[in-house]
């Protein structure tokens, strides 16, 4: 293809001018929102708070291998997590599409066109020497088009798509954190219900022995039928609690199967799993402001604010002229022997400027809509910050109260054990009857039931705390260009 000096200089001037013009970007530039007031600290002294540490794999700090297996399996196989990964792929493709809008589109082609013109038409081909009515035209070349981003519409669209990709990545981290917490909750409910069930079964067995002794004494005339009825009522009431406990345990195990991306019955073997000794630790919470760095929902809200700000610029650019450049080049000849000769080259370039003069106010209405969307996103960010702090406050308060309840239940349990020891000594000495020994045993088993229930509930509250303070997210995985504070 041959370019004359005039053509080359004109093309260089045109491209240089377009490149210079693309430095203009309309619309507001994004700036991270100002820090939200997080108060002076936690609203009440919480005994469960310790110095901050790494919470990215908090479930591995509890010394429970089965919990680690369940959570790691869920993180690899859970369908919600896999859907979130697919949403990241979708958002990344949309970002790449927005990036591609800034580049020229080039296509190539070749054709052989055989045609015949009328000899009696407007062009008298039959009377023109050397001009045949039948022709075969050989053509090969390329066509290119480029919409020059004069006022930054494409760049703002890329900013928006990039921010939305980062928001989607943060949402995916939030899904992983939620699944880890739900697995731990279901596991704690499973083992806690198992402990409660065993203790309640011991209560029922003791009351059944008491009922048998009461009936024997009634047959001897030592007690009345009313005493038998009261003993039966206590046994029946305790026995009626067993189906509910079993149902809670089974429901928790079935939910584990689904969370692991499998059939609900996958983990039914865990119904008989013994409850591990589980300490209820102090929590590495840190300052209230630190929580905001670990909450994906806060980052999602901030990235959506960035995207909505870029959307204003993309809409504003529609008010200004658009410049498109079309170009084409190649070889065209009437004979295949001359197809790729230098004299067969063709070239064209077509700049096109368009400017919307009247549209009934549609563009300005779109700008107002985008500005309203930005205001919504800004308020949504503030709401996300406040909600994160509220979640953490409630979770810490509930966990602190749960620890207090566990401590009180443990004290009651130890007192029941001491009472049973005294009763066994007195029974061995013949000072009390067997039915009184059974009463002491029943009180111990009831204390064990209450302790198991309180301990399991507090373990679930522990999971809620880890979730509320952003446990399960490695901050190094946060989108690199997004502020997290």
Tab-separated table of C-alpha atoms in Angstrom:
chain	number	residue	atom	x	y	z
A	1	UNK	CA	0.000	0.000	0.000
A	2	UNK	CA	1.368	3.397	-1.012
A	3	UNK	CA	1.042	6.491	1.188
A	4	UNK	CA	2.016	9.797	-0.354
A	5	UNK	CA	3.823	12.299	1.890
A	6	UNK	CA	0.644	14.378	1.984
A	7	UNK	CA	-1.417	11.401	3.117
A	8	UNK	CA	1.106	10.395	5.749
A	9	UNK	CA	1.353	13.892	7.199
A	10	UNK	CA	-2.431	14.297	7.255
A	11	UNK	CA	-2.852	10.963	9.011
A	12	UNK	CA	-0.187	11.772	11.592
A	13	UNK	CA	-1.769	15.150	12.325
A	14	UNK	CA	-5.199	13.563	12.682
A	15	UNK	CA	-4.021	10.814	15.021
A	16	UNK	CA	-1.950	13.226	17.097
A	17	UNK	CA	-4.898	15.566	17.437
A	18	UNK	CA	-7.209	12.743	18.502
A	19	UNK	CA	-4.699	11.528	21.049
A	20	UNK	CA	-4.407	15.003	22.523
A	21	UNK	CA	-8.174	15.432	22.675
A	22	UNK	CA	-8.674	12.170	24.587
A	23	UNK	CA	-7.061	13.749	27.631
A	24	UNK	CA	-10.394	15.412	28.494
A	25	UNK	CA	-12.639	13.529	30.922
A	26	UNK	CA	-15.942	15.038	32.040
A	27	UNK	CA	-17.855	14.253	35.202
A	28	UNK	CA	-16.766	14.110	38.852
A	29	UNK	CA	-13.594	12.293	39.831
A	30	UNK	CA	-14.033	9.725	42.594
A	31	UNK	CA	-12.595	10.349	46.032
A	32	UNK	CA	-12.891	7.874	48.886
A	33	UNK	CA	-15.646	8.896	51.311
A	34	UNK	CA	-14.533	10.635	54.494
A	35	UNK	CA	-14.064	8.490	57.553
A	36	UNK	CA	-17.309	7.768	59.368
A	37	UNK	CA	-17.385	8.523	63.077
A	38	UNK	CA	-17.116	5.160	64.838
A	39	UNK	CA	-17.503	6.538	68.346
A	40	UNK	CA	-15.095	6.361	71.240
A	41	UNK	CA	-15.017	2.577	71.542
A	42	UNK	CA	-17.223	-0.286	72.587
A	43	UNK	CA	-20.361	0.732	74.433
A	44	UNK	CA	-19.636	-1.513	77.419
A	45	UNK	CA	-16.570	-3.271	78.793
A	46	UNK	CA	-16.475	-6.691	77.190
A	47	UNK	CA	-14.372	-9.304	78.941
A	48	UNK	CA	-14.047	-11.304	75.746
A	49	UNK	CA	-11.902	-8.788	73.841
A	50	UNK	CA	-8.181	-9.339	73.340
A	51	UNK	CA	-5.530	-7.823	71.093
A	52	UNK	CA	-6.266	-8.069	67.345
A	53	UNK	CA	-4.729	-10.942	65.385
A	54	UNK	CA	-5.200	-12.806	62.113
A	55	UNK	CA	-8.812	-13.950	61.725
A	56	UNK	CA	-8.602	-15.255	58.160
A	57	UNK	CA	-8.941	-18.904	59.313
A	58	UNK	CA	-10.522	-18.462	62.739
A	59	UNK	CA	-12.060	-21.964	62.711
A	60	UNK	CA	-8.549	-23.441	62.874
A	61	UNK	CA	-7.876	-21.737	66.195
A	62	UNK	CA	-10.553	-23.718	68.077
A	63	UNK	CA	-8.694	-27.032	68.163
A	64	UNK	CA	-11.485	-29.004	66.447
A	65	UNK	CA	-10.222	-31.138	63.514
A	66	UNK	CA	-13.757	-32.100	62.460
A	67	UNK	CA	-14.772	-28.450	62.251
A	68	UNK	CA	-11.694	-27.715	60.140
A	69	UNK	CA	-12.592	-30.568	57.776
A	70	UNK	CA	-16.172	-29.386	57.394
A	71	UNK	CA	-15.303	-25.744	56.765
A	72	UNK	CA	-12.488	-26.513	54.333
A	73	UNK	CA	-14.760	-28.890	52.406
A	74	UNK	CA	-17.532	-26.306	52.239
A	75	UNK	CA	-15.173	-23.595	51.005
A	76	UNK	CA	-14.122	-25.902	48.178
A	77	UNK	CA	-17.508	-27.365	47.214
A	78	UNK	CA	-20.341	-25.094	48.379
A	79	UNK	CA	-22.585	-24.086	45.488
A	80	UNK	CA	-23.131	-20.521	46.719
A	81	UNK	CA	-19.362	-20.012	46.684
A	82	UNK	CA	-19.083	-21.477	43.197
A	83	UNK	CA	-21.873	-19.198	41.981
A	84	UNK	CA	-20.028	-16.229	43.472
A	85	UNK	CA	-16.901	-17.269	41.562
A	86	UNK	CA	-18.945	-17.365	38.343
A	87	UNK	CA	-20.242	-13.863	39.070
A	88	UNK	CA	-16.624	-12.697	39.342
A	89	UNK	CA	-15.906	-14.190	35.917
A	90	UNK	CA	-18.937	-12.358	34.530
A	91	UNK	CA	-17.906	-9.036	36.068
A	92	UNK	CA	-14.342	-9.465	34.812
A	93	UNK	CA	-15.619	-10.114	31.287
A	94	UNK	CA	-17.750	-6.964	31.448
A	95	UNK	CA	-14.696	-5.017	32.618
A	96	UNK	CA	-12.672	-6.402	29.703
A	97	UNK	CA	-15.460	-5.462	27.311
A	98	UNK	CA	-15.399	-1.903	28.642
A	99	UNK	CA	-11.630	-1.813	28.175
A	100	UNK	CA	-12.030	-3.012	24.593
A	101	UNK	CA	-14.309	-0.073	23.809
A	102	UNK	CA	-11.262	2.216	23.934
A	103	UNK	CA	-9.473	0.402	21.116
A	104	UNK	CA	-10.076	0.451	17.355
A	105	UNK	CA	-12.062	-2.315	15.698
A	106	UNK	CA	-10.313	-3.851	12.692
A	107	UNK	CA	-11.702	-6.361	10.223
A	108	UNK	CA	-10.224	-7.942	7.113
A	109	UNK	CA	-11.811	-9.536	4.097
A	110	UNK	CA	-11.418	-10.604	0.511
A	111	UNK	CA	-13.954	-10.953	-2.288
A	112	UNK	CA	-14.310	-11.777	-5.960
A	113	UNK	CA	-17.255	-9.945	-7.498
A	114	UNK	CA	-18.411	-10.859	-10.992
A	115	UNK	CA	-20.939	-8.471	-12.534
A	116	UNK	CA	-22.340	-7.260	-15.855
A	117	UNK	CA	-23.569	-3.734	-16.554
A	118	UNK	CA	-26.359	-2.875	-18.937
A	119	UNK	CA	-25.190	-1.574	-22.309
A	120	UNK	CA	-28.376	0.487	-22.533
A	121	UNK	CA	-28.121	2.035	-19.075
A	122	UNK	CA	-27.004	5.494	-17.978
A	123	UNK	CA	-23.400	4.518	-18.613
A	124	UNK	CA	-23.022	3.514	-22.283
A	125	UNK	CA	-20.464	0.802	-21.662
A	126	UNK	CA	-21.024	-0.644	-25.093
A	127	UNK	CA	-19.825	2.534	-26.829
A	128	UNK	CA	-16.779	3.182	-24.640
A	129	UNK	CA	-13.643	1.606	-26.111
A	130	UNK	CA	-11.865	-0.787	-23.756
A	131	UNK	CA	-14.729	-0.944	-21.253
A	132	UNK	CA	-16.276	-4.363	-21.120
A	133	UNK	CA	-19.846	-4.756	-19.887
A	134	UNK	CA	-18.832	-7.874	-17.940
A	135	UNK	CA	-16.264	-7.438	-15.161
A	136	UNK	CA	-14.702	-9.480	-12.395
A	137	UNK	CA	-13.427	-7.356	-9.498
A	138	UNK	CA	-10.846	-8.810	-7.111
A	139	UNK	CA	-10.673	-7.057	-3.743
A	140	UNK	CA	-8.796	-7.713	-0.480
A	141	UNK	CA	-8.077	-5.419	2.417
A	142	UNK	CA	-9.067	-4.212	5.858
A	143	UNK	CA	-11.518	-1.817	7.444
A	144	UNK	CA	-10.996	-0.087	10.775
A	145	UNK	CA	-13.167	2.095	12.957
A	146	UNK	CA	-12.422	3.972	16.137
A	147	UNK	CA	-14.618	6.138	18.292
A	148	UNK	CA	-12.256	8.693	19.792
A	149	UNK	CA	-12.941	9.024	23.514
A	150	UNK	CA	-12.922	12.817	23.380
A	151	UNK	CA	-14.709	13.425	26.672
A	152	UNK	CA	-13.961	10.233	28.578
A	153	UNK	CA	-17.212	8.304	28.160
A	154	UNK	CA	-15.366	5.034	27.588
A	155	UNK	CA	-12.858	5.719	30.339
A	156	UNK	CA	-15.646	6.425	32.816
A	157	UNK	CA	-17.379	3.233	31.704
A	158	UNK	CA	-14.145	1.329	32.352
A	159	UNK	CA	-13.836	2.926	35.802
A	160	UNK	CA	-17.390	1.858	36.581
A	161	UNK	CA	-16.880	-1.701	35.347
A	162	UNK	CA	-13.611	-2.020	37.300
A	163	UNK	CA	-15.263	-0.824	40.506
A	164	UNK	CA	-18.143	-3.238	40.005
A	165	UNK	CA	-15.684	-6.079	39.478
A	166	UNK	CA	-14.046	-5.208	42.792
A	167	UNK	CA	-17.462	-5.070	44.469
A	168	UNK	CA	-18.270	-8.510	43.081
A	169	UNK	CA	-14.960	-9.858	44.378
A	170	UNK	CA	-15.734	-8.472	47.830
A	171	UNK	CA	-19.225	-9.978	47.686
A	172	UNK	CA	-17.657	-13.353	46.928
A	173	UNK	CA	-15.462	-13.016	50.001
A	174	UNK	CA	-18.588	-12.221	51.988
A	175	UNK	CA	-20.196	-15.421	50.729
A	176	UNK	CA	-17.149	-17.438	51.827
A	177	UNK	CA	-17.274	-15.853	55.267
A	178	UNK	CA	-20.997	-16.550	55.568
A	179	UNK	CA	-20.624	-20.195	54.543
A	180	UNK	CA	-17.761	-20.755	56.997
A	181	UNK	CA	-19.895	-19.276	59.774
A	182	UNK	CA	-22.970	-21.312	58.817
A	183	UNK	CA	-20.957	-24.542	58.763
A	184	UNK	CA	-19.495	-23.803	62.191
A	185	UNK	CA	-22.932	-22.899	63.532
A	186	UNK	CA	-24.461	-26.131	62.212
A	187	UNK	CA	-21.586	-28.178	63.647
A	188	UNK	CA	-21.884	-26.545	67.067
A	189	UNK	CA	-25.646	-27.080	67.023
A	190	UNK	CA	-25.087	-30.735	66.096
A	191	UNK	CA	-22.622	-31.489	68.871
A	192	UNK	CA	-24.427	-29.291	71.391
A	193	UNK	CA	-27.733	-31.027	70.738
A	194	UNK	CA	-25.951	-34.370	71.059
A	195	UNK	CA	-24.624	-33.453	74.499
A	196	UNK	CA	-28.006	-32.094	75.540
A	197	UNK	CA	-29.696	-35.273	74.285
A	198	UNK	CA	-27.409	-37.553	76.291
A	199	UNK	CA	-27.924	-35.504	79.444
A	200	UNK	CA	-31.696	-35.401	78.952
A	201	UNK	CA	-31.797	-39.162	78.364
A	202	UNK	CA	-30.028	-39.583	81.704
A	203	UNK	CA	-32.690	-37.375	83.312
A	204	UNK	CA	-35.435	-39.528	81.777
A	205	UNK	CA	-33.732	-42.741	82.932
A	206	UNK	CA	-33.443	-41.423	86.487
A	207	UNK	CA	-37.081	-40.317	86.534
A	208	UNK	CA	-38.104	-43.714	85.182
A	209	UNK	CA	-36.334	-45.404	88.099
A	210	UNK	CA	-38.007	-42.960	90.460
A	211	UNK	CA	-41.397	-43.781	88.949
A	212	UNK	CA	-40.761	-47.507	89.419
A	213	UNK	CA	-39.806	-47.047	93.069
A	214	UNK	CA	-42.827	-44.822	93.673
A	215	UNK	CA	-45.151	-47.449	92.226
A	216	UNK	CA	-43.543	-50.115	94.422
A	217	UNK	CA	-43.998	-47.947	97.501
A	218	UNK	CA	-47.596	-47.227	96.520
A	219	UNK	CA	-48.254	-50.966	96.309
A	220	UNK	CA	-46.989	-51.248	99.889
A	221	UNK	CA	-49.169	-48.329	100.958
A	222	UNK	CA	-46.221	-46.043	101.779
A	223	UNK	CA	-47.282	-43.350	99.275
A	224	UNK	CA	-50.534	-42.344	97.642
A	225	UNK	CA	-51.677	-42.658	94.061
A	226	UNK	CA	-51.206	-38.880	93.787
A	227	UNK	CA	-47.480	-39.376	94.403
A	228	UNK	CA	-47.400	-41.945	91.626
A	229	UNK	CA	-49.209	-39.523	89.330
A	230	UNK	CA	-46.739	-36.744	90.136
A	231	UNK	CA	-43.760	-39.038	89.454
A	232	UNK	CA	-45.285	-40.124	86.171
A	233	UNK	CA	-45.953	-36.517	85.176
A	234	UNK	CA	-42.308	-35.571	85.765
A	235	UNK	CA	-41.102	-38.558	83.750
A	236	UNK	CA	-43.523	-37.862	80.881
A	237	UNK	CA	-42.579	-34.169	80.750
A	238	UNK	CA	-38.864	-34.978	80.609
A	239	UNK	CA	-39.410	-37.725	78.033
A	240	UNK	CA	-41.429	-35.363	75.816
A	241	UNK	CA	-38.362	-33.143	75.364
A	242	UNK	CA	-36.348	-35.863	73.621
A	243	UNK	CA	-38.000	-35.723	70.151
A	244	UNK	CA	-37.444	-31.968	69.908
A	245	UNK	CA	-33.761	-32.285	70.775
A	246	UNK	CA	-33.327	-35.104	68.250
A	247	UNK	CA	-35.092	-33.053	65.576
A	248	UNK	CA	-32.820	-30.046	66.195
A	249	UNK	CA	-29.739	-32.214	65.938
A	250	UNK	CA	-30.916	-33.913	62.755
A	251	UNK	CA	-31.856	-30.584	61.150
A	252	UNK	CA	-28.367	-29.239	61.866
A	253	UNK	CA	-26.718	-32.316	60.337
A	254	UNK	CA	-28.922	-32.156	57.243
A	255	UNK	CA	-28.033	-28.501	56.738
A	256	UNK	CA	-24.352	-29.444	56.934
A	257	UNK	CA	-24.743	-31.744	53.944
A	258	UNK	CA	-26.231	-28.962	51.816
A	259	UNK	CA	-23.597	-26.471	52.959
A	260	UNK	CA	-20.932	-28.924	51.816
A	261	UNK	CA	-22.466	-28.944	48.325
A	262	UNK	CA	-23.818	-32.475	48.675
A	263	UNK	CA	-27.011	-34.345	49.505
A	264	UNK	CA	-28.506	-33.430	52.895
A	265	UNK	CA	-27.869	-36.914	54.307
A	266	UNK	CA	-24.139	-36.845	53.553
A	267	UNK	CA	-23.075	-36.140	57.151
A	268	UNK	CA	-25.702	-38.187	59.051
A	269	UNK	CA	-22.850	-40.143	60.626
A	270	UNK	CA	-22.157	-37.051	62.726
A	271	UNK	CA	-25.346	-37.686	64.729
A	272	UNK	CA	-23.290	-39.977	66.950
A	273	UNK	CA	-20.168	-37.806	67.002
A	274	UNK	CA	-18.953	-36.984	70.515
A	275	UNK	CA	-18.755	-33.321	71.365
A	276	UNK	CA	-15.121	-32.198	71.622
A	277	UNK	CA	-13.984	-30.180	74.583
A	278	UNK	CA	-14.464	-26.694	73.219
A	279	UNK	CA	-13.028	-23.664	74.962
A	280	UNK	CA	-14.814	-20.344	74.581
A	281	UNK	CA	-11.898	-17.973	73.920
A	282	UNK	CA	-11.392	-14.270	74.285
A	283	UNK	CA	-11.796	-12.626	70.909
A	284	UNK	CA	-9.148	-10.642	68.983
A	285	UNK	CA	-11.543	-7.861	68.064
A	286	UNK	CA	-9.416	-4.744	68.235
A	287	UNK	CA	-10.811	-1.244	67.841
A	288	UNK	CA	-14.225	-0.560	66.341
A	289	UNK	CA	-12.720	1.168	63.313
A	290	UNK	CA	-10.634	-1.945	62.592
A	291	UNK	CA	-13.803	-3.926	61.927
A	292	UNK	CA	-14.596	-1.777	58.894
A	293	UNK	CA	-11.407	-2.991	57.206
A	294	UNK	CA	-12.533	-6.607	57.589
A	295	UNK	CA	-16.152	-6.282	56.488
A	296	UNK	CA	-16.723	-7.131	52.806
A	297	UNK	CA	-20.153	-5.488	52.836
A	298	UNK	CA	-18.535	-2.149	53.689
A	299	UNK	CA	-16.078	-2.545	50.807
A	300	UNK	CA	-18.927	-3.549	48.486
A	301	UNK	CA	-20.801	-0.363	49.381
A	302	UNK	CA	-17.678	1.764	48.853
A	303	UNK	CA	-16.947	0.213	45.456
A	304	UNK	CA	-20.552	0.722	44.375
A	305	UNK	CA	-20.185	4.371	45.296
A	306	UNK	CA	-17.095	4.554	43.075
A	307	UNK	CA	-18.975	2.906	40.205
A	308	UNK	CA	-21.958	5.242	40.510
A	309	UNK	CA	-19.619	8.253	40.462
A	310	UNK	CA	-18.048	7.046	37.218
A	311	UNK	CA	-21.524	6.497	35.758
A	312	UNK	CA	-22.191	10.239	36.081
A	313	UNK	CA	-19.191	11.007	33.871
A	314	UNK	CA	-20.243	8.441	31.274
A	315	UNK	CA	-23.706	10.005	31.100
A	316	UNK	CA	-22.334	13.570	31.018
A	317	UNK	CA	-20.131	12.769	28.020
A	318	UNK	CA	-23.292	12.266	25.953
A	319	UNK	CA	-23.795	16.050	26.020
A	320	UNK	CA	-20.666	16.607	23.931
A	321	UNK	CA	-19.684	15.872	20.323
A	322	UNK	CA	-18.520	12.428	19.271
A	323	UNK	CA	-15.704	11.821	16.818
A	324	UNK	CA	-15.451	8.576	14.905
A	325	UNK	CA	-12.748	7.664	12.412
A	326	UNK	CA	-13.251	5.060	9.750
A	327	UNK	CA	-10.423	3.848	7.557
A	328	UNK	CA	-9.936	1.198	4.961
A	329	UNK	CA	-7.238	-0.035	2.661
A	330	UNK	CA	-6.313	-2.911	0.446
A	331	UNK	CA	-5.913	-4.048	-3.147
A	332	UNK	CA	-8.473	-3.967	-5.956
A	333	UNK	CA	-8.025	-5.090	-9.564
A	334	UNK	CA	-9.905	-6.469	-12.547
A	335	UNK	CA	-7.376	-9.209	-13.105
A	336	UNK	CA	-5.901	-11.634	-10.587
A	337	UNK	CA	-2.488	-10.966	-12.093
A	338	UNK	CA	-2.733	-7.306	-11.064
A	339	UNK	CA	-4.435	-7.940	-7.713
A	340	UNK	CA	-1.495	-7.222	-5.420
A	341	UNK	CA	0.413	-4.745	-7.552
A	342	UNK	CA	1.325	-1.428	-6.049
A	343	UNK	CA	-0.896	0.343	-8.535
A	344	UNK	CA	-3.889	-1.687	-7.276
A	345	UNK	CA	-3.828	-0.245	-3.770
A	346	UNK	CA	-6.825	1.596	-2.390
A	347	UNK	CA	-7.117	3.687	0.770
A	348	UNK	CA	-9.786	5.776	2.451
A	349	UNK	CA	-10.184	7.613	5.734
A	350	UNK	CA	-13.421	9.152	6.936
A	351	UNK	CA	-13.590	11.282	10.092
A	352	UNK	CA	-17.159	11.762	11.340
A	353	UNK	CA	-18.321	14.236	13.978
A	354	UNK	CA	-21.799	13.899	15.457
A	355	UNK	CA	-23.443	16.016	18.120
A	356	UNK	CA	-26.800	15.472	19.706
A	357	UNK	CA	-28.662	18.791	19.296
A	358	UNK	CA	-32.074	17.815	20.598
A	359	UNK	CA	-33.262	14.708	22.420
A	360	UNK	CA	-36.174	15.922	24.496
A	361	UNK	CA	-33.997	16.174	27.631
A	362	UNK	CA	-33.180	12.468	27.756
A	363	UNK	CA	-29.450	12.892	28.393
A	364	UNK	CA	-29.892	15.447	31.152
A	365	UNK	CA	-32.541	13.234	32.735
A	366	UNK	CA	-30.056	10.358	32.595
A	367	UNK	CA	-27.432	12.521	34.309
A	368	UNK	CA	-29.881	13.432	37.068
A	369	UNK	CA	-30.719	9.759	37.505
A	370	UNK	CA	-27.022	8.861	37.808
A	371	UNK	CA	-26.485	11.648	40.332
A	372	UNK	CA	-29.400	10.344	42.379
A	373	UNK	CA	-27.868	6.885	42.150
A	374	UNK	CA	-24.605	8.258	43.512
A	375	UNK	CA	-26.417	9.847	46.451
A	376	UNK	CA	-28.089	6.523	47.159
A	377	UNK	CA	-24.730	4.759	47.033
A	378	UNK	CA	-23.196	7.304	49.430
A	379	UNK	CA	-26.027	6.779	51.898
A	380	UNK	CA	-25.724	3.038	51.389
A	381	UNK	CA	-22.059	3.236	52.335
A	382	UNK	CA	-22.860	5.088	55.549
A	383	UNK	CA	-25.595	2.565	56.299
A	384	UNK	CA	-23.182	-0.333	55.723
A	385	UNK	CA	-20.695	1.192	58.170
A	386	UNK	CA	-23.319	1.703	60.862
A	387	UNK	CA	-24.792	-1.755	60.285
A	388	UNK	CA	-21.335	-3.326	60.620
A	389	UNK	CA	-20.738	-1.576	63.927
A	390	UNK	CA	-24.219	-2.531	65.128
A	391	UNK	CA	-23.694	-6.179	64.190
A	392	UNK	CA	-20.414	-6.286	66.074
A	393	UNK	CA	-21.851	-4.578	69.158
A	394	UNK	CA	-24.803	-6.972	69.346
A	395	UNK	CA	-22.705	-10.061	68.704
A	396	UNK	CA	-20.130	-9.124	71.348
A	397	UNK	CA	-22.838	-8.281	73.863
A	398	UNK	CA	-24.635	-11.581	73.239
A	399	UNK	CA	-21.398	-13.544	73.499
A	400	UNK	CA	-20.433	-11.787	76.711
A	401	UNK	CA	-23.852	-12.566	78.189
A	402	UNK	CA	-23.533	-16.149	76.965
A	403	UNK	CA	-20.194	-16.557	78.734
A	404	UNK	CA	-21.790	-15.268	81.916
A	405	UNK	CA	-24.612	-17.783	81.536
A	406	UNK	CA	-22.158	-20.624	80.936
A	407	UNK	CA	-20.184	-19.642	84.035
A	408	UNK	CA	-23.354	-19.658	86.137
A	409	UNK	CA	-24.485	-22.989	84.687
A	410	UNK	CA	-21.054	-24.448	85.370
A	411	UNK	CA	-21.223	-23.270	88.978
A	412	UNK	CA	-24.659	-24.876	89.320
A	413	UNK	CA	-23.328	-28.082	87.751
A	414	UNK	CA	-20.418	-28.251	90.179
A	415	UNK	CA	-22.798	-27.675	93.090
A	416	UNK	CA	-25.008	-30.529	91.840
A	417	UNK	CA	-21.981	-32.807	91.654
A	418	UNK	CA	-21.064	-31.993	95.233
A	419	UNK	CA	-24.650	-32.589	96.328
A	420	UNK	CA	-24.678	-35.964	94.603
A	421	UNK	CA	-21.427	-36.877	96.327
A	422	UNK	CA	-22.973	-36.080	99.705
A	423	UNK	CA	-26.122	-38.016	98.807
A	424	UNK	CA	-24.106	-41.071	97.762
A	425	UNK	CA	-22.207	-40.969	101.054
A	426	UNK	CA	-25.426	-40.697	103.050
A	427	UNK	CA	-27.052	-43.474	101.033
A	428	UNK	CA	-24.062	-45.736	101.674
A	429	UNK	CA	-24.399	-44.973	105.379
A	430	UNK	CA	-28.099	-45.794	105.276
A	431	UNK	CA	-29.182	-42.274	106.171
A	432	UNK	CA	-31.364	-41.722	103.083
A	433	UNK	CA	-33.512	-43.884	100.846
A	434	UNK	CA	-32.716	-44.755	97.261
A	435	UNK	CA	-35.419	-42.427	95.967
A	436	UNK	CA	-33.577	-39.482	97.531
A	437	UNK	CA	-30.347	-40.596	95.855
A	438	UNK	CA	-32.199	-40.719	92.542
A	439	UNK	CA	-33.444	-37.185	93.146
A	440	UNK	CA	-29.844	-35.981	93.557
A	441	UNK	CA	-28.837	-37.811	90.376
A	442	UNK	CA	-31.742	-36.232	88.504
A	443	UNK	CA	-30.732	-32.759	89.636
A	444	UNK	CA	-27.191	-33.397	88.381
A	445	UNK	CA	-28.404	-34.566	84.977
A	446	UNK	CA	-30.738	-31.578	84.713
A	447	UNK	CA	-27.783	-29.318	85.481
A	448	UNK	CA	-25.781	-31.111	82.776
A	449	UNK	CA	-28.610	-30.565	80.301
A	450	UNK	CA	-28.821	-26.866	81.100
A	451	UNK	CA	-25.044	-26.497	80.868
A	452	UNK	CA	-24.885	-28.302	77.504
A	453	UNK	CA	-27.650	-26.074	76.129
A	454	UNK	CA	-25.978	-22.888	77.380
A	455	UNK	CA	-22.539	-23.922	76.130
A	456	UNK	CA	-23.851	-24.769	72.650
A	457	UNK	CA	-25.779	-21.496	72.436
A	458	UNK	CA	-22.696	-19.526	73.431
A	459	UNK	CA	-20.574	-21.390	70.872
A	460	UNK	CA	-23.093	-20.328	68.220
A	461	UNK	CA	-22.816	-16.751	69.527
A	462	UNK	CA	-19.036	-17.061	69.166
A	463	UNK	CA	-19.541	-17.834	65.475
A	464	UNK	CA	-21.780	-14.772	65.169
A	465	UNK	CA	-18.996	-12.635	66.632
A	466	UNK	CA	-16.407	-13.951	64.183
A	467	UNK	CA	-18.798	-13.240	61.330
A	468	UNK	CA	-19.655	-9.744	62.614
A	469	UNK	CA	-16.020	-8.684	62.984
A	470	UNK	CA	-15.074	-9.916	59.512
A	471	UNK	CA	-13.436	-13.186	60.438
A	472	UNK	CA	-12.650	-15.473	57.523
A	473	UNK	CA	-11.290	-12.828	55.140
A	474	UNK	CA	-7.617	-12.342	54.459
A	475	UNK	CA	-7.179	-8.593	53.921
A	476	UNK	CA	-4.482	-9.287	51.355
A	477	UNK	CA	-7.285	-10.621	49.140
A	478	UNK	CA	-9.034	-7.237	49.087
A	479	UNK	CA	-9.152	-5.491	45.682
A	480	UNK	CA	-5.836	-3.695	45.448
A	481	UNK	CA	-7.142	-0.403	44.115
A	482	UNK	CA	-10.012	-0.101	46.558
A	483	UNK	CA	-9.651	1.679	49.887
A	484	UNK	CA	-10.627	-0.428	52.875
A	485	UNK	CA	-10.733	2.182	55.583
